[in-house]
XYZ file of N, CA, C and O in Angstrom:
468
model
N -9.822 -15.065 39.069
C -8.703 -14.134 39.135
C -7.389 -14.881 38.935
O -7.253 -16.027 39.348
N -6.441 -14.237 38.289
C -5.133 -14.831 38.017
C -4.046 -13.889 38.532
O -4.124 -12.676 38.353
N -3.056 -14.464 39.171
C -1.896 -13.698 39.620
C -0.669 -14.153 38.855
O -0.470 -15.349 38.621
N 0.159 -13.194 38.464
C 1.395 -13.470 37.731
C 2.564 -12.905 38.505
O 2.552 -11.731 38.885
N 3.573 -13.732 38.727
C 4.769 -13.304 39.441
C 5.970 -13.506 38.544
O 6.255 -14.632 38.121
N 6.667 -12.417 38.245
C 7.809 -12.447 37.334
C 9.115 -12.424 38.116
O 9.180 -11.891 39.223
N 10.149 -12.941 37.479
C 11.488 -12.866 38.047
C 12.508 -12.988 36.927
O 12.165 -13.410 35.813
N 13.748 -12.597 37.234
C 14.834 -12.836 36.298
C 15.389 -11.617 35.590
O 16.364 -11.737 34.846
N 14.817 -10.454 35.788
C 15.367 -9.275 35.139
C 16.687 -8.873 35.781
O 17.122 -9.445 36.770
N 17.336 -7.876 35.169
C 18.594 -7.403 35.732
C 19.409 -6.635 34.725
O 18.909 -6.215 33.674
N 20.679 -6.468 35.069
C 21.626 -5.736 34.231
C 22.589 -6.716 33.592
O 23.140 -7.589 34.276
N 22.796 -6.582 32.291
C 23.687 -7.474 31.569
C 24.398 -6.674 30.473
O 23.860 -5.681 29.980
N 25.581 -7.105 30.120
C 26.304 -6.455 29.033
C 25.777 -6.916 27.685
O 25.228 -8.023 27.555
N 25.954 -6.085 26.681
C 25.532 -6.454 25.332
C 26.194 -7.777 24.927
O 27.382 -8.008 25.209
N 25.397 -8.634 24.297
C 25.866 -9.956 23.916
C 25.588 -11.021 24.954
O 25.752 -12.221 24.672
N 25.175 -10.602 26.137
C 24.910 -11.544 27.211
C 23.513 -12.129 27.143
O 22.755 -11.900 26.177
N 23.171 -12.888 28.173
C 21.893 -13.594 28.216
C 21.197 -13.376 29.551
O 21.854 -13.153 30.579
N 19.892 -13.443 29.514
C 19.065 -13.438 30.705
C 17.881 -14.364 30.472
O 17.467 -14.571 29.320
N 17.335 -14.883 31.555
C 16.150 -15.719 31.472
C 15.090 -15.166 32.402
O 15.323 -15.050 33.607
N 13.950 -14.822 31.823
C 12.825 -14.348 32.611
C 11.871 -15.502 32.885
O 11.678 -16.370 32.037
N 11.269 -15.478 34.075
C 10.283 -16.487 34.445
C 9.013 -15.799 34.909
O 9.053 -14.703 35.468
N 7.897 -16.452 34.677
C 6.602 -15.926 35.109
C 5.734 -17.103 35.534
O 5.479 -17.998 34.726
N 5.306 -17.078 36.781
C 4.458 -18.133 37.311
C 3.049 -17.613 37.488
O 2.837 -16.561 38.103
N 2.090 -18.343 36.952
C 0.680 -17.962 37.037
C -0.031 -18.844 38.049
O 0.213 -20.043 38.131
N -0.908 -18.221 38.820
C -1.743 -18.980 39.747
C -3.169 -18.447 39.648
O -3.397 -17.295 39.301
N -4.117 -19.320 39.962
C -5.513 -18.915 39.863
C -6.228 -19.681 38.766
O -5.836 -20.775 38.386
N -7.255 -19.074 38.217
C -8.129 -19.738 37.232
C -7.547 -19.613 35.833
O -7.815 -18.645 35.113
N -6.740 -20.598 35.445
C -6.153 -20.574 34.111
C -6.546 -21.820 33.333
O -5.789 -22.337 32.531
N -7.754 -22.289 33.568
C -8.212 -23.483 32.886
C -8.544 -23.171 31.438
O -8.867 -22.068 31.074
N -8.475 -24.209 30.613
C -8.834 -24.062 29.221
C -7.736 -23.435 28.386
O -6.609 -23.234 28.847
N -8.097 -23.093 27.163
C -7.118 -22.557 26.223
C -6.666 -21.163 26.660
O -7.487 -20.319 27.017
N -5.363 -20.942 26.647
C -4.861 -19.627 27.006
C -3.591 -19.313 26.225
O -2.984 -20.197 25.617
N -3.224 -18.066 26.262
C -1.999 -17.598 25.617
C -1.193 -16.843 26.666
O -1.711 -15.937 27.317
N 0.051 -17.230 26.835
C 0.955 -16.521 27.738
C 2.009 -15.818 26.902
O 2.482 -16.365 25.898
N 2.350 -14.611 27.302
C 3.298 -13.866 26.494
C 4.123 -12.893 27.306
O 3.861 -12.651 28.497
N 5.131 -12.367 26.669
C 5.977 -11.327 27.225
C 5.870 -10.090 26.348
O 5.961 -10.169 25.122
N 5.661 -8.973 27.001
C 5.637 -7.669 26.353
C 6.730 -6.813 26.978
O 7.226 -7.126 28.060
N 7.077 -5.735 26.300
C 8.042 -4.819 26.896
C 7.639 -3.381 26.587
O 6.978 -3.099 25.586
N 8.067 -2.493 27.475
C 7.780 -1.073 27.305
C 9.032 -0.265 27.565
O 9.684 -0.418 28.602
N 9.308 0.606 26.612
C 10.381 1.577 26.749
C 9.736 2.919 27.060
O 8.686 3.232 26.492
N 10.303 3.718 27.973
C 9.704 5.020 28.293
C 9.426 5.839 27.044
O 10.280 5.956 26.159
N 8.203 6.360 26.953
C 7.822 7.181 25.817
C 7.259 6.397 24.649
O 6.835 6.993 23.651
N 7.246 5.059 24.763
C 6.716 4.226 23.676
C 5.625 3.320 24.205
O 5.500 3.084 25.396
N 4.852 2.775 23.270
C 3.789 1.859 23.657
C 4.367 0.487 23.985
O 5.435 0.107 23.484
N 3.655 -0.234 24.811
C 4.054 -1.602 25.127
C 3.933 -2.443 23.867
O 2.962 -2.345 23.131
N 4.942 -3.290 23.616
C 4.956 -4.112 22.412
C 5.107 -5.581 22.773
O 5.754 -5.936 23.759
N 4.526 -6.423 21.928
C 4.660 -7.860 22.103
C 6.083 -8.292 21.752
O 6.619 -7.903 20.714
N 6.651 -9.107 22.628
C 7.965 -9.693 22.366
C 7.814 -11.125 21.867
O 8.347 -11.498 20.829
N 7.070 -11.931 22.617
C 6.869 -13.327 22.250
C 5.643 -13.853 22.972
O 5.297 -13.370 24.052
N 4.998 -14.855 22.366
C 3.818 -15.457 22.970
C 3.798 -16.946 22.676
O 4.370 -17.401 21.670
N 3.121 -17.689 23.561
C 2.986 -19.132 23.384
C 1.610 -19.526 23.871
O 1.142 -19.037 24.912
N 0.923 -20.399 23.121
C -0.415 -20.775 23.547
C -0.410 -22.167 24.193
O 0.632 -22.810 24.338
N -1.591 -22.623 24.557
C -1.719 -23.896 25.257
C -1.231 -25.070 24.412
O -0.889 -26.122 24.963
N -1.230 -24.901 23.099
C -0.754 -25.947 22.199
C 0.731 -25.801 21.896
O 1.255 -26.484 21.002
N 1.391 -24.865 22.599
C 2.826 -24.601 22.440
C 3.189 -23.972 21.099
O 4.354 -24.012 20.686
N 2.209 -23.394 20.425
C 2.528 -22.612 19.229
C 3.087 -21.271 19.684
O 2.589 -20.671 20.640
N 4.136 -20.811 19.000
C 4.827 -19.593 19.427
C 4.770 -18.507 18.354
O 4.569 -18.771 17.172
N 4.978 -17.280 18.828
C 4.988 -16.128 17.942
C 6.009 -15.142 18.494
O 6.066 -14.928 19.711
N 6.826 -14.562 17.614
C 7.881 -13.641 18.040
C 7.817 -12.349 17.245
O 7.446 -12.353 16.068
N 8.231 -11.264 17.876
C 8.393 -10.042 17.108
C 9.637 -10.183 16.237
O 10.561 -10.940 16.556
N 9.672 -9.458 15.142
C 10.803 -9.548 14.222
C 12.112 -9.162 14.913
O 13.180 -9.705 14.590
N 12.046 -8.251 15.857
C 13.263 -7.729 16.481
C 13.962 -8.741 17.376
O 15.140 -8.560 17.705
N 13.264 -9.797 17.787
C 13.881 -10.770 18.689
C 13.982 -12.162 18.075
O 14.583 -13.063 18.693
N 13.416 -12.359 16.915
C 13.457 -13.680 16.275
C 14.900 -14.134 16.097
O 15.744 -13.386 15.599
N 15.152 -15.363 16.532
C 16.497 -15.918 16.431
C 17.357 -15.648 17.648
O 18.421 -16.260 17.801
N 16.926 -14.759 18.514
C 17.696 -14.435 19.723
C 16.967 -14.840 20.996
O 17.602 -15.229 21.982
N 15.660 -14.715 21.005
C 14.850 -15.036 22.174
C 14.079 -16.332 21.939
O 13.721 -16.652 20.796
N 13.788 -17.028 23.033
C 12.984 -18.244 22.945
C 12.000 -18.278 24.110
O 12.404 -18.137 25.269
N 10.731 -18.486 23.785
C 9.693 -18.585 24.806
C 9.320 -20.049 24.987
O 9.288 -20.816 24.020
N 9.047 -20.440 26.221
C 8.667 -21.823 26.490
C 7.783 -21.854 27.730
O 7.714 -20.881 28.487
N 7.115 -22.986 27.921
C 6.269 -23.164 29.095
C 6.790 -24.321 29.917
O 7.397 -25.259 29.389
N 6.523 -24.246 31.213
C 6.896 -25.326 32.088
C 5.989 -26.522 31.893
O 4.958 -26.451 31.215
N 6.355 -27.635 32.507
C 5.611 -28.888 32.349
C 4.161 -28.734 32.766
O 3.255 -29.256 32.112
N 3.926 -28.001 33.831
C 2.565 -27.823 34.330
C 1.801 -26.747 33.568
O 0.627 -26.504 33.854
N 2.443 -26.125 32.597
C 1.815 -25.132 31.706
C 1.419 -23.840 32.408
O 0.816 -22.980 31.768
N 1.731 -23.698 33.703
C 1.364 -22.456 34.374
C 2.556 -21.530 34.566
O 2.462 -20.516 35.261
N 3.678 -21.892 33.969
C 4.877 -21.065 34.034
C 5.376 -20.824 32.616
O 5.375 -21.738 31.794
N 5.798 -19.608 32.358
C 6.341 -19.277 31.042
C 7.719 -18.663 31.233
O 7.955 -17.938 32.197
N 8.619 -19.006 30.329
C 9.993 -18.534 30.382
C 10.326 -17.762 29.102
O 9.778 -18.051 28.037
N 11.227 -16.824 29.238
C 11.760 -16.131 28.077
C 13.278 -16.154 28.175
O 13.859 -15.471 29.023
N 13.889 -16.972 27.349
C 15.350 -17.025 27.271
C 15.807 -15.976 26.277
O 15.418 -16.022 25.101
N 16.600 -15.038 26.757
C 17.045 -13.928 25.915
C 18.552 -14.025 25.722
O 19.315 -13.918 26.690
N 18.956 -14.251 24.495
C 20.369 -14.362 24.147
C 20.782 -13.224 23.221
O 19.930 -12.557 22.625
N 22.073 -13.028 23.115
C 22.622 -11.977 22.244
C 21.915 -10.647 22.475
O 21.480 -9.962 21.534
N 21.796 -10.286 23.728
C 21.059 -9.078 24.090
C 21.739 -7.829 23.549
O 22.975 -7.751 23.480
N 20.902 -6.869 23.174
C 21.360 -5.598 22.628
C 20.873 -4.457 23.522
O 19.855 -4.606 24.213
N 21.559 -3.324 23.495
C 21.091 -2.179 24.295
C 19.639 -1.806 23.999
O 18.911 -1.382 24.906
N 19.204 -2.000 22.766
C 17.819 -1.661 22.420
C 16.800 -2.630 22.994
O 15.593 -2.406 22.890
N 17.270 -3.704 23.625
C 16.361 -4.608 24.346
C 16.038 -4.082 25.749
O 15.199 -4.666 26.446
N 16.709 -3.021 26.156
C 16.464 -2.449 27.467
C 15.018 -1.969 27.568
O 14.543 -1.206 26.724
N 14.310 -2.450 28.583
C 12.890 -2.128 28.755
C 12.400 -2.768 30.046
O 13.103 -3.564 30.674
N 11.171 -2.430 30.402
C 10.468 -3.183 31.439
C 9.676 -4.277 30.720
O 8.919 -3.997 29.788
N 9.899 -5.493 31.146
C 9.255 -6.653 30.526
C 8.079 -7.092 31.397
O 8.228 -7.262 32.612
N 6.947 -7.316 30.742
C 5.717 -7.686 31.436
C 5.237 -9.052 30.958
O 5.201 -9.333 29.749
N 4.838 -9.861 31.894
C 4.212 -11.142 31.589
C 2.713 -10.923 31.434
O 2.121 -10.113 32.152
N 2.123 -11.636 30.516
C 0.681 -11.530 30.273
C 0.088 -12.908 30.051
O 0.733 -13.791 29.485
N -1.139 -13.084 30.519
C -1.893 -14.289 30.185
C -3.299 -13.895 29.762
O -3.958 -13.085 30.435
N -3.702 -14.421 28.626
C -5.064 -14.230 28.142
C -5.754 -15.582 28.251
O -5.361 -16.534 27.567
N -6.731 -15.663 29.148
C -7.467 -16.906 29.334
C -8.651 -16.872 28.373
O -9.716 -16.363 28.705
N -8.412 -17.395 27.178
C -9.372 -17.260 26.084
C -10.729 -17.851 26.473
O -11.786 -17.252 26.240
N -10.696 -19.023 27.070
C -11.941 -19.703 27.419
C -12.737 -18.940 28.474
O -13.967 -18.988 28.490
N -12.026 -18.234 29.370
C -12.673 -17.549 30.478
C -12.821 -16.050 30.231
O -13.435 -15.352 31.031
N -12.208 -15.549 29.155
C -12.344 -14.135 28.826
C -11.533 -13.203 29.700
O -11.859 -12.022 29.830
N -10.468 -13.689 30.313
C -9.653 -12.856 31.190
C -8.356 -12.425 30.527
O -7.865 -13.064 29.599
N -7.785 -11.327 31.015
C -6.509 -10.817 30.519
C -5.779 -10.199 31.707
O -6.282 -9.250 32.321
N -4.602 -10.738 32.033
C -3.924 -10.351 33.260
C -2.465 -10.010 32.988
O -1.849 -10.568 32.066
N -1.924 -9.114 33.838
C -0.553 -8.651 33.673
C 0.243 -8.844 34.964
O -0.297 -8.718 36.061
N 1.531 -9.107 34.782
C 2.448 -9.114 35.905
C 2.875 -7.690 36.232
O 2.488 -6.732 35.558
N 3.699 -7.564 37.259
C 4.098 -6.249 37.741
C 5.224 -5.639 36.921
O 5.485 -4.433 37.024
N 5.877 -6.445 36.115
C 6.971 -5.957 35.281
C 8.320 -6.177 35.932
O 8.458 -6.116 37.150
N 9.318 -6.442 35.096
C 10.681 -6.613 35.574
C 11.631 -5.869 34.629
O 11.488 -5.954 33.411
N 12.571 -5.151 35.211
C 13.465 -4.316 34.415
C 14.601 -5.145 33.830
O 15.244 -5.915 34.539
N 14.824 -4.970 32.539
C 15.982 -5.546 31.858
C 16.795 -4.384 31.294
O 16.271 -3.564 30.540
N 18.056 -4.325 31.678
C 18.936 -3.268 31.203
C 20.156 -3.895 30.554
O 20.835 -4.718 31.171
N 20.418 -3.533 29.304
C 21.547 -4.057 28.557
C 22.517 -2.901 28.308
O 22.174 -1.927 27.639
N 23.707 -3.034 28.848
C 24.708 -1.977 28.698
C 25.577 -2.240 27.472
O 25.844 -3.394 27.115
N 26.014 -1.169 26.849
C 26.837 -1.301 25.638
C 28.316 -1.368 25.979
O 28.732 -1.149 27.102
């Protein structure tokens, strides 16, 4: 079992920055992918950014050049640095880890990000 604890959401003006953090605990051995997704009411949850155990990253087109995903030294923490925020970035952001070797897929509780215009 894996537990994910997120932090760092909040209210920010357009053009501002926020940094989300997600700490994973439990069985996360082997190759895994950690990522951030977001959901806007009435829409499906979408991938924002992901990073694997080899530190390869992937971003949605809407955040490329503005957001940066990274992992902590111990590889059990993932960060999302969000710069040049736009009102359309407003959503609940969810941390996810897919433990490829173990076949698990886990979600955090979500953190609200609100960008005012």
